Short mmCIF file of C-alpha atoms in Angstrom, two decimals:
data_model
loop_
_atom_site.label_atom_id
_atom_site.label_comp_id
_atom_site.label_asym_id
_atom_site.label_seq_id
_atom_site.Cartn_x
_atom_site.Cartn_y
_atom_site.Cartn_z
CA MET A 1 79.59 112.09 97.72
CA ASP A 2 77.05 112.06 95.22
CA LEU A 3 76.96 109.07 92.88
CA LEU A 4 74.06 108.63 90.18
CA PHE A 5 71.57 105.48 91.08
CA GLU A 6 70.40 105.41 87.40
CA ARG A 7 74.47 103.94 86.60
CA PHE A 8 73.11 100.75 88.74
CA LEU A 9 69.91 100.62 87.85
CA SER A 10 68.32 102.34 84.80
CA GLU A 11 64.83 101.80 83.15
CA ALA A 12 65.90 102.79 79.16
CA ARG A 13 68.56 99.21 79.88
CA GLY A 14 65.40 97.48 80.10
CA GLU A 15 67.44 94.77 81.52
CA TRP A 16 69.35 93.97 85.62
CA PRO A 17 71.35 95.50 86.99
CA ASP A 18 75.48 93.77 87.19
CA ILE A 19 75.57 93.09 90.93
CA ASP A 20 78.91 91.90 92.66
CA LEU A 21 79.34 90.53 96.18
CA ASP A 22 83.04 90.78 97.46
CA LEU A 23 83.78 88.29 99.50
CA PRO A 24 86.71 86.74 101.36
CA SER A 25 88.71 84.87 98.77
CA GLY A 26 89.19 81.01 99.36
CA GLU A 27 87.84 78.76 101.47
CA ARG A 28 85.00 81.42 102.54
CA ARG A 29 83.84 82.40 98.93
CA GLU A 30 83.87 78.92 98.90
CA ALA A 31 81.75 78.36 101.87
CA ALA A 32 79.69 81.11 100.33
CA ILE A 33 78.69 79.31 97.11
CA GLN A 34 78.04 76.33 98.86
CA TYR A 35 75.61 77.99 101.14
CA VAL A 36 73.56 79.35 97.76
CA TYR A 37 73.44 75.60 95.89
CA GLN A 38 71.82 74.11 100.11
CA ARG A 39 69.80 76.82 99.98
CA TYR A 40 68.32 77.31 96.41
CA GLY A 41 69.54 73.30 95.55
CA ARG A 42 71.33 71.39 93.48
CA HIS A 43 68.51 72.50 90.70
CA GLY A 44 68.16 75.73 91.29
CA ALA A 45 70.99 77.59 91.21
CA GLY A 46 73.90 77.16 88.83
CA MET A 47 77.92 78.93 87.72
CA THR A 48 77.32 80.87 84.85
CA ALA A 49 79.81 79.33 81.92
CA ASN A 50 82.28 81.18 79.54
CA VAL A 51 83.01 80.98 76.47
CA ILE A 52 86.88 79.87 75.62
CA THR A 53 88.03 81.52 72.63
CA TYR A 54 90.98 80.81 70.33
CA ARG A 55 93.78 83.96 70.78
CA GLY A 56 97.32 84.10 69.59
CA ARG A 57 98.89 81.32 71.06
CA SER A 58 96.53 78.86 71.06
CA ALA A 59 94.95 79.14 67.95
CA ALA A 60 98.69 78.56 66.87
CA ARG A 61 99.95 75.62 68.36
CA GLU A 62 96.50 74.45 67.58
CA VAL A 63 96.94 74.80 63.77
CA GLY A 64 100.14 73.85 63.21
CA LYS A 65 99.01 71.05 65.11
CA ALA A 66 96.64 70.02 63.06
CA LEU A 67 98.97 70.59 60.05
CA GLY A 68 101.69 68.47 61.46
CA LEU A 69 103.91 70.99 61.52
CA PRO A 70 107.29 70.25 63.46
CA GLY A 71 107.10 70.60 67.19
CA GLU A 72 110.15 73.37 67.36
CA MET A 73 108.87 75.07 64.44
CA GLN A 74 104.98 74.98 66.50
CA ASP A 75 106.44 76.77 69.85
CA ARG A 76 108.20 79.26 67.18
CA LEU A 77 105.18 80.69 65.57
CA ALA A 78 103.02 80.92 69.54
CA ARG A 79 106.01 82.42 70.80
CA LEU A 80 105.15 85.21 67.51
CA VAL A 81 101.49 85.50 67.54
CA SER A 82 102.27 86.24 72.00
CA ASN A 83 104.18 88.79 70.84
CA TRP A 84 102.73 89.98 67.55
CA GLY A 85 98.84 89.15 68.59
CA TYR A 86 95.39 89.42 66.77
CA GLN A 87 95.91 93.12 65.79
CA ASP A 88 93.84 94.12 62.58
CA PRO A 89 92.20 91.88 59.52
CA ALA A 90 93.81 93.72 57.48
CA GLU A 91 97.40 93.41 59.31
CA VAL A 92 97.90 89.97 57.81
CA LEU A 93 100.23 87.41 59.84
CA THR A 94 102.03 86.16 56.80
CA ARG A 95 104.15 89.84 56.79
CA HIS A 96 105.52 88.24 60.59
CA LEU A 97 106.29 84.56 59.52
CA ALA A 98 110.06 85.68 58.39
CA GLU A 99 110.41 86.69 62.08
CA ALA A 100 109.66 83.06 63.10
CA GLY A 101 112.35 81.61 60.45
CA CYS A 102 109.15 80.66 58.36
CA ASP A 103 109.02 80.92 54.52
CA PRO A 104 105.64 82.88 54.02
CA THR A 105 105.56 80.77 50.28
CA GLN A 106 105.61 77.76 51.39
CA PRO A 107 101.53 76.27 51.05
CA ARG A 108 102.07 74.60 55.18
CA ILE A 109 102.70 78.06 56.70
CA ARG A 110 100.33 80.29 53.89
CA LYS A 111 98.12 77.97 55.45
CA PHE A 112 98.45 78.13 59.40
CA ALA A 113 98.48 81.63 58.69
CA ALA A 114 95.35 81.61 56.68
CA LEU A 115 94.18 79.85 59.17
CA TRP A 116 95.47 81.12 62.76
CA THR A 117 92.88 83.93 61.56
CA ARG A 118 90.48 82.86 60.46
CA LEU A 119 90.44 81.22 63.50
CA GLN A 120 90.33 84.23 66.20
CA ASP A 121 87.77 84.65 68.20
CA LEU A 122 85.82 80.71 67.42
CA PRO A 123 84.67 79.47 70.66
CA ARG A 124 87.20 76.44 71.86
CA HIS A 125 85.69 74.96 74.66
CA LEU A 126 82.96 76.14 77.39
CA GLY A 127 84.25 77.20 80.90
CA GLN A 128 83.40 78.25 84.34
CA HIS A 129 82.60 82.06 85.52
CA SER A 130 85.37 83.50 88.19
CA GLY A 131 82.01 83.92 90.46
CA GLY A 132 78.47 84.63 88.16
CA MET A 133 75.72 82.78 89.73
CA VAL A 134 72.14 82.57 88.59
CA VAL A 135 69.65 81.15 91.57
CA THR A 136 65.55 80.51 90.76
CA GLY A 137 62.75 79.55 93.15
CA GLY A 138 62.19 77.16 91.03
CA ARG A 139 63.65 74.71 88.78
CA LEU A 140 67.07 75.85 86.87
CA ASP A 141 66.85 73.20 84.39
CA ASP A 142 63.41 73.52 83.68
CA VAL A 143 65.25 77.02 81.07
CA VAL A 144 68.71 76.62 81.00
CA PRO A 145 70.42 73.02 80.71
CA LEU A 146 73.32 72.07 83.60
CA GLU A 147 75.62 70.19 83.85
CA PRO A 148 78.43 68.67 86.72
CA ALA A 149 81.43 71.52 87.03
CA THR A 150 85.32 70.23 86.97
CA MET A 151 85.07 71.28 90.22
CA PRO A 152 83.40 69.22 93.17
CA GLY A 153 80.26 70.02 94.70
CA ARG A 154 79.69 73.02 91.68
CA VAL A 155 77.18 72.79 89.48
CA VAL A 156 77.28 74.95 86.01
CA ILE A 157 74.37 76.75 83.67
CA GLN A 158 75.51 75.80 79.89
CA TRP A 159 74.51 79.76 78.84
CA ASP A 160 77.50 82.83 79.37
CA LYS A 161 77.13 85.92 81.08
CA ASP A 162 75.57 87.64 77.41
CA ASP A 163 73.18 84.89 77.38
CA CYS A 164 71.31 85.54 80.67
CA ALA A 165 71.02 89.17 80.11
CA ALA A 166 69.68 88.55 76.65
CA LEU A 167 67.03 86.38 78.24
CA GLY A 168 66.99 88.94 81.16
CA ILE A 169 68.12 86.19 84.01
CA VAL A 170 69.16 87.79 86.68
CA LYS A 171 73.26 87.18 87.38
CA VAL A 172 75.20 87.92 90.76
CA ASP A 173 79.05 87.72 91.03
CA LEU A 174 80.20 86.34 93.97
CA LEU A 175 83.78 87.61 93.75
CA GLY A 176 86.70 86.92 95.99
CA LEU A 177 89.08 89.72 97.58
CA ARG A 178 92.09 88.60 98.73
CA MET A 179 92.48 92.17 101.00
CA MET A 180 89.28 91.07 102.16
CA SER A 181 90.60 87.80 103.71
CA VAL A 182 93.72 89.91 104.75
CA LEU A 183 91.70 92.42 107.29
CA GLN A 184 89.69 89.13 108.08
CA ASP A 185 92.78 86.70 109.11
CA SER A 186 94.23 89.94 110.94
CA ILE A 187 91.08 91.22 112.53
CA SER A 188 91.23 87.92 114.51
CA LEU A 189 95.29 88.04 114.87
CA VAL A 190 94.48 91.42 116.72
CA ARG A 191 91.76 90.00 118.64
CA GLU A 192 94.36 87.17 120.07
CA THR A 193 96.92 89.88 121.08
CA SER A 194 95.02 93.53 121.97
CA GLY A 195 91.35 93.54 121.50
CA GLU A 196 88.76 93.97 119.39
CA VAL A 197 88.46 96.36 115.63
CA ASP A 198 85.24 97.23 114.44
CA LEU A 199 85.94 98.34 110.45
CA ALA A 200 83.02 99.91 110.03
CA HIS A 201 84.21 102.83 112.74
CA LEU A 202 87.86 102.94 112.61
CA PRO A 203 89.44 106.62 113.16
CA ASP A 204 90.27 109.02 110.77
CA ASP A 205 94.16 108.49 112.14
CA ARG A 206 97.07 111.07 111.64
CA GLU A 207 99.73 108.77 111.34
CA VAL A 208 97.88 106.86 108.89
CA TYR A 209 97.93 110.02 106.41
CA ALA A 210 100.63 110.48 106.94
CA ALA A 211 102.45 107.30 105.89
CA LEU A 212 100.26 107.47 102.52
CA GLN A 213 101.63 110.70 101.96
CA GLN A 214 104.96 108.94 102.35
CA ALA A 215 104.07 106.04 99.46
CA ASP A 216 104.78 103.56 102.95
CA THR A 217 102.32 101.58 101.69
CA ILE A 218 103.63 97.68 100.62
CA GLY A 219 100.83 95.78 101.47
CA VAL A 220 98.25 98.60 101.47
CA PHE A 221 95.29 97.14 99.36
CA GLN A 222 95.21 99.51 96.01
CA VAL A 223 97.38 102.05 96.24
CA GLU A 224 101.20 99.22 96.83
CA SER A 225 101.97 99.88 92.43
CA ARG A 226 104.60 101.88 91.83
CA ALA A 227 102.42 104.16 90.07
CA GLN A 228 99.99 104.21 93.19
CA MET A 229 103.35 105.27 95.21
CA ALA A 230 104.91 107.93 92.72
CA THR A 231 101.86 109.61 92.93
CA LEU A 232 100.83 109.47 96.45
CA PRO A 233 102.91 112.10 97.77
CA ARG A 234 102.08 114.40 94.75
CA ILE A 235 98.22 113.74 95.67
CA HIS A 236 99.23 113.80 99.60
CA PRO A 237 96.01 112.59 100.82
CA GLU A 238 94.76 114.40 104.07
CA ARG A 239 90.91 113.16 104.17
CA PHE A 240 89.42 109.60 102.86
CA TYR A 241 87.99 111.11 99.89
CA ASP A 242 91.26 112.06 99.18
CA LEU A 243 91.88 108.61 98.83
CA VAL A 244 89.20 107.43 96.91
CA VAL A 245 90.80 109.83 94.28
CA GLN A 246 94.00 108.41 94.68
CA VAL A 247 92.63 104.91 94.44
CA ALA A 248 90.52 105.95 90.92
CA ILE A 249 93.55 108.50 88.96
CA ILE A 250 95.45 105.62 88.11
CA ARG A 251 93.60 104.05 86.18
CA PRO A 252 93.50 104.35 82.13
CA GLY A 253 90.13 106.72 82.20
CA PRO A 254 91.70 109.64 83.66
CA ILE A 255 95.35 108.12 81.90
CA VAL A 256 93.53 107.68 78.26
CA GLY A 257 91.98 111.30 79.61
CA ASP A 258 95.64 113.32 80.13
CA MET A 259 93.54 114.00 83.63
CA VAL A 260 95.98 112.52 85.59
CA HIS A 261 99.09 115.45 85.98
CA PRO A 262 96.93 118.62 85.39
CA TYR A 263 94.45 116.89 88.41
CA ILE A 264 98.27 117.07 90.64
CA ARG A 265 99.08 120.38 89.39
CA ARG A 266 95.43 121.93 90.86
CA ARG A 267 96.26 120.34 94.18
CA ARG A 268 99.85 121.36 95.09
CA GLY A 269 98.06 124.86 93.71
CA ARG A 270 100.29 124.98 90.50
CA GLU A 271 97.67 125.35 88.43
CA PRO A 272 93.72 127.68 88.94
CA VAL A 273 91.28 125.06 89.27
CA VAL A 274 89.06 125.90 85.96
CA TYR A 275 85.57 124.14 84.28
CA PRO A 276 84.47 123.85 81.07
CA HIS A 277 81.24 125.65 81.73
CA PRO A 278 80.04 127.22 84.82
CA SER A 279 77.68 124.55 85.51
CA LEU A 280 79.44 121.97 85.56
CA GLU A 281 81.09 123.63 88.94
CA PRO A 282 78.58 121.53 90.96
CA ILE A 283 79.70 118.33 89.95
CA LEU A 284 83.34 118.75 89.14
CA ALA A 285 84.10 121.00 92.45
CA ARG A 286 84.86 118.08 95.17
CA THR A 287 87.37 116.82 92.14
CA LEU A 288 89.33 120.39 91.82
CA GLY A 289 87.19 120.28 88.08
CA VAL A 290 89.07 117.66 86.30
CA PRO A 291 86.68 114.77 85.65
CA LEU A 292 87.59 111.42 86.99
CA PHE A 293 84.43 108.87 87.93
CA GLN A 294 81.99 107.59 85.93
CA GLU A 295 79.27 109.05 87.92
CA GLN A 296 81.08 112.87 86.90
CA LEU A 297 80.95 112.17 83.26
CA LEU A 298 76.89 110.98 83.05
CA ARG A 299 76.29 114.12 84.83
CA MET A 300 78.09 116.39 82.71
CA ALA A 301 76.11 114.90 79.89
CA MET A 302 72.94 115.31 82.22
CA VAL A 303 73.71 118.83 83.02
CA ALA A 304 75.44 121.07 79.78
CA ALA A 305 73.23 118.81 77.29
CA GLY A 306 70.09 118.14 78.83
CA PHE A 307 70.47 114.72 79.39
CA SER A 308 67.56 112.78 81.29
CA GLY A 309 69.96 109.80 83.97
CA SER A 310 68.77 107.14 81.50
CA GLU A 311 70.47 108.58 78.55
CA ALA A 312 72.93 109.84 80.17
CA GLU A 313 73.33 105.43 80.93
CA GLU A 314 72.81 104.83 77.46
CA LEU A 315 75.88 107.35 76.33
CA ARG A 316 78.15 105.71 78.78
CA ARG A 317 77.42 101.73 76.92
CA ALA A 318 77.55 103.73 73.57
CA PHE A 319 81.03 104.66 74.31
CA GLY A 320 81.59 101.18 75.91
CA PHE A 321 83.88 98.53 75.09
CA LYS A 322 81.41 97.40 71.88
CA ARG A 323 81.78 100.17 70.13
CA SER A 324 79.80 100.72 67.44
CA GLU A 325 80.85 103.87 65.48
CA ARG A 326 77.26 104.75 63.62
CA ARG A 327 76.13 104.90 67.40
CA MET A 328 79.27 106.57 69.00
CA ALA A 329 78.49 109.64 66.16
CA GLU A 330 74.49 108.90 66.69
CA ILE A 331 75.22 109.98 70.73
CA GLU A 332 77.85 112.66 69.98
CA THR A 333 75.38 114.58 68.09
CA LYS A 334 72.26 114.24 69.80
CA LEU A 335 75.19 115.65 72.47
CA ARG A 336 76.24 118.71 70.69
CA ALA A 337 72.37 119.11 70.14
CA GLY A 338 72.04 118.80 73.62
CA MET A 339 74.80 121.46 74.87
CA ALA A 340 73.28 123.84 72.10
CA ARG A 341 69.88 124.85 73.68
CA GLN A 342 72.13 125.42 76.63
CA GLY A 343 74.04 127.89 75.27
CA ILE A 344 77.40 125.62 75.50
CA GLU A 345 79.12 125.84 71.89
CA GLY A 346 82.49 126.32 71.06
CA ARG A 347 85.90 125.46 72.78
CA ALA A 348 83.13 124.59 76.17
CA ALA A 349 81.27 122.08 73.63
CA ASP A 350 84.95 120.89 72.10
CA GLU A 351 86.03 120.53 76.15
CA ILE A 352 83.08 118.49 77.30
CA VAL A 353 82.54 116.03 74.73
CA HIS A 354 86.68 115.37 74.43
CA ALA A 355 86.65 114.37 78.07
CA ILE A 356 83.27 112.60 78.31
CA THR A 357 84.32 110.38 74.63
CA ALA A 358 88.07 109.89 76.34
CA PHE A 359 86.67 108.65 79.52
CA ALA A 360 83.81 106.45 79.14
CA LEU A 361 85.63 103.78 78.12
CA TYR A 362 87.67 102.97 80.88
CA GLY A 363 86.15 105.45 83.21
CA PHE A 364 86.57 103.94 87.28
CA PRO A 365 82.56 104.74 89.52
CA GLU A 366 83.27 106.72 92.21
CA SER A 367 81.21 104.31 94.00
CA HIS A 368 83.67 101.21 93.26
CA ALA A 369 86.40 103.63 94.28
CA SER A 370 84.90 104.58 98.00
CA SER A 371 84.35 101.00 98.67
CA PHE A 372 87.98 100.32 97.77
CA ALA A 373 89.34 103.76 99.25
CA LEU A 374 87.68 101.98 102.75
CA LEU A 375 89.83 98.40 102.36
CA ALA A 376 92.74 100.45 101.63
CA TYR A 377 92.05 102.99 104.97
CA ALA A 378 91.61 99.98 106.82
CA SER A 379 94.79 98.11 105.16
CA ALA A 380 96.83 101.67 106.27
CA TRP A 381 95.28 101.48 109.58
CA LEU A 382 95.83 98.00 110.41
CA LYS A 383 99.67 98.15 109.14
CA VAL A 384 100.59 101.34 111.38
CA ARG A 385 98.42 100.40 114.77
CA HIS A 386 98.85 96.60 114.09
CA PRO A 387 101.98 95.46 112.51
CA ALA A 388 102.85 92.18 113.42
CA PRO A 389 98.39 90.41 112.70
CA PHE A 390 98.67 92.79 109.28
CA TYR A 391 102.17 91.82 108.44
CA ALA A 392 101.08 87.84 109.74
CA ALA A 393 98.11 88.07 107.52
CA LEU A 394 99.47 89.57 104.54
CA PRO A 395 100.01 86.56 101.82
CA MET A 396 103.26 87.18 99.67
CA GLY A 397 102.07 87.15 96.50
CA PHE A 398 102.39 90.93 94.98
CA TYR A 399 105.70 91.13 96.09
CA HIS A 400 107.98 88.88 96.91
CA PRO A 401 108.41 87.78 100.12
CA ALA A 402 111.85 88.75 101.28
CA THR A 403 110.64 92.56 99.99
CA ILE A 404 107.26 92.21 102.55
CA VAL A 405 109.60 90.90 105.29
CA LYS A 406 112.32 93.84 104.84
CA ASP A 407 109.86 96.04 104.65
CA ALA A 408 108.16 94.36 108.35
CA GLN A 409 111.86 95.18 109.52
CA ARG A 410 112.24 98.24 109.03
CA HIS A 411 109.27 99.43 110.69
CA GLY A 412 110.70 97.78 113.52
CA LEU A 413 108.90 94.44 113.17
CA VAL A 414 110.80 91.10 114.17
CA ILE A 415 110.45 88.09 111.99
CA LEU A 416 110.93 84.94 113.47
CA PRO A 417 112.44 81.84 111.13
CA VAL A 418 110.06 78.67 110.28
CA ASP A 419 110.66 76.28 113.20
CA VAL A 420 109.22 73.07 113.38
CA THR A 421 108.46 73.49 116.71
CA ARG A 422 106.47 76.68 116.46
CA SER A 423 105.52 77.46 112.73
CA GLY A 424 102.20 76.51 112.08
CA TRP A 425 101.21 77.05 108.07
CA ASP A 426 100.41 80.05 108.14
CA CYS A 427 102.41 82.87 109.80
CA THR A 428 101.52 83.65 113.40
CA VAL A 429 102.49 86.13 116.25
CA GLU A 430 103.92 85.61 118.98
CA GLY A 431 104.60 86.96 122.37
CA VAL A 432 108.82 88.59 122.87
CA ASP A 433 108.93 90.61 126.24
CA GLY A 434 106.17 92.52 126.61
CA GLY A 435 105.62 92.97 122.44
CA TRP A 436 104.28 90.37 119.58
CA VAL A 437 106.63 89.63 116.84
CA VAL A 438 105.98 87.41 113.29
CA ARG A 439 106.62 83.33 113.11
CA LEU A 440 106.62 82.88 109.59
CA GLY A 441 104.26 80.20 108.80
CA LEU A 442 105.16 76.07 106.95
CA ARG A 443 103.44 77.16 103.52
CA TYR A 444 107.08 79.62 102.78
CA VAL A 445 109.31 76.74 102.27
CA LYS A 446 109.62 75.77 99.37
CA GLY A 447 109.37 72.29 98.36
CA LEU A 448 107.21 71.02 101.44
CA ARG A 449 103.88 69.87 100.72
CA GLU A 450 101.23 70.72 102.22
CA THR A 451 99.92 67.58 103.46
CA ALA A 452 102.80 67.02 104.96
CA ALA A 453 103.42 70.39 106.56
CA ARG A 454 99.76 70.11 108.57
CA ALA A 455 100.40 66.82 109.36
CA LEU A 456 103.48 67.65 110.76
CA VAL A 457 101.43 71.01 112.20
CA SER A 458 98.87 67.59 113.64
CA GLU A 459 100.69 65.85 114.97
CA ARG A 460 103.45 68.51 116.99
CA GLN A 461 100.01 70.14 118.65
CA ALA A 462 99.67 65.87 120.01
CA ARG A 463 102.99 65.04 120.42
CA PRO A 464 105.75 67.52 121.16
CA PHE A 465 108.54 66.45 118.68
CA VAL A 466 111.63 65.12 120.58
CA SER A 467 114.12 64.51 117.70
CA VAL A 468 114.03 65.11 113.55
CA ALA A 469 113.91 61.78 113.02
CA ASP A 470 110.74 61.84 114.76
CA VAL A 471 109.50 64.97 113.05
CA ALA A 472 110.25 62.84 109.56
CA ALA A 473 108.40 59.73 110.63
CA ARG A 474 105.07 61.80 112.53
CA ALA A 475 105.04 64.10 109.48
CA GLY A 476 105.48 61.69 106.81
CA LEU A 477 108.06 63.60 105.24
CA ALA A 478 110.51 63.47 102.19
CA SER A 479 113.91 62.85 102.35
CA ASP A 480 114.58 65.97 100.88
CA GLU A 481 111.68 67.93 102.50
CA THR A 482 113.81 66.91 105.88
CA GLN A 483 116.87 68.23 103.97
CA THR A 484 115.18 71.77 103.15
CA LEU A 485 113.72 72.29 106.42
CA ALA A 486 117.42 71.20 107.94
CA ALA A 487 118.62 73.78 105.50
CA ILE A 488 117.13 76.67 106.29
CA GLY A 489 117.69 76.13 109.91
CA ALA A 490 113.66 74.82 110.93
CA LEU A 491 114.78 71.34 112.68
CA ALA A 492 117.18 73.68 114.41
CA ALA A 493 115.88 73.88 118.08
CA LEU A 494 115.86 69.63 117.86
#
């Protein structure tokens, strides 16, 4: 891979780079955040704020309450705007009020429409950024006001990420990634059952790629959606970089830029690999002449139009989320002028401009795709080589629990039911007849409180249960919880 440094840090940007650290989600991520607070002090670190604005449904309910509209009408209006949404100032809400059974000529309804439109994007309240943290060597409250967060043990600054960027304050995002928790838990279970796993040195495993080629990817990071499963057999990944492409191709950028089908046709040998201009072959050869990554678009501008790395990054930002028609026109003129100096005009120039302008907004960075592909391969490898620990660690969220269980059984893995004499809060691995099986955890019992379930496990570890009444009394189960456990057979051993 040939990653572009200016995508990370550029002198022309005049600002600090985005620094994101992916951490295992849940308690482990919170432990990392608390470490930062301990390291820099409560006055030396803080989470960045997030300005929550009025949008669609929330604005409709607030305006409806202020105007004294009946609750049932507020509900109808909220449902209406959530479907129609805030699209264009020229597209007024009054044209759609009849869909909610409202009379557009009624004064209060017209006032509702006017206020609702004016309220869009105005600040509603201050929230907490999902993971952005600011740290300082001195006192942060010398620079920005601090306030205690609603979440215990956290401090929040009263500025959002855009304020921090404008003032040159470095922000680091500590993000939680669920799959990293799955991998960490899987490795712990592998350690308990069959040995050590080093994710940094996983072998290139043909059976893993065979599973990917067959779209056998339920529970596998980034490639488990229906769209990914539909393209996996056609892209037919055979090496790691194929997986990098697979992660990146089902994204808005390749879809909007009409890059998916040309790549697949070339991958399958049904279409020749061609390039908009011969000078772009070194940049596009690894993706068969089809630009898929942001870094490729930046290098295309550098080679085809003579842009510097900083100018190419400026191009990407010009076509970013906060688009300016004037700025985009200026950049496109500069791009075409640069290509003309290189002798690239006509259809080739149009094709390059289309690729860059259609892709810049949604293009996925190759660096991100590579990192995600590592996690995708690791999860696929664990699923193939250590299925019991993998399925036991897999949270049943993206798919219905029954789908996960059926997939595990399809791979020959035995799934044992919840049992109050055996189950933990999470799923566990048990040795049976020389093999390993998965025991479902108490967390999947609908209607069972976590405190009661954890108390049950704690009491059982102290002393085995002797009867159903003993379980209920020592774990503090409510009568409906006991009935639920009985209904699913979790009390059968007693």
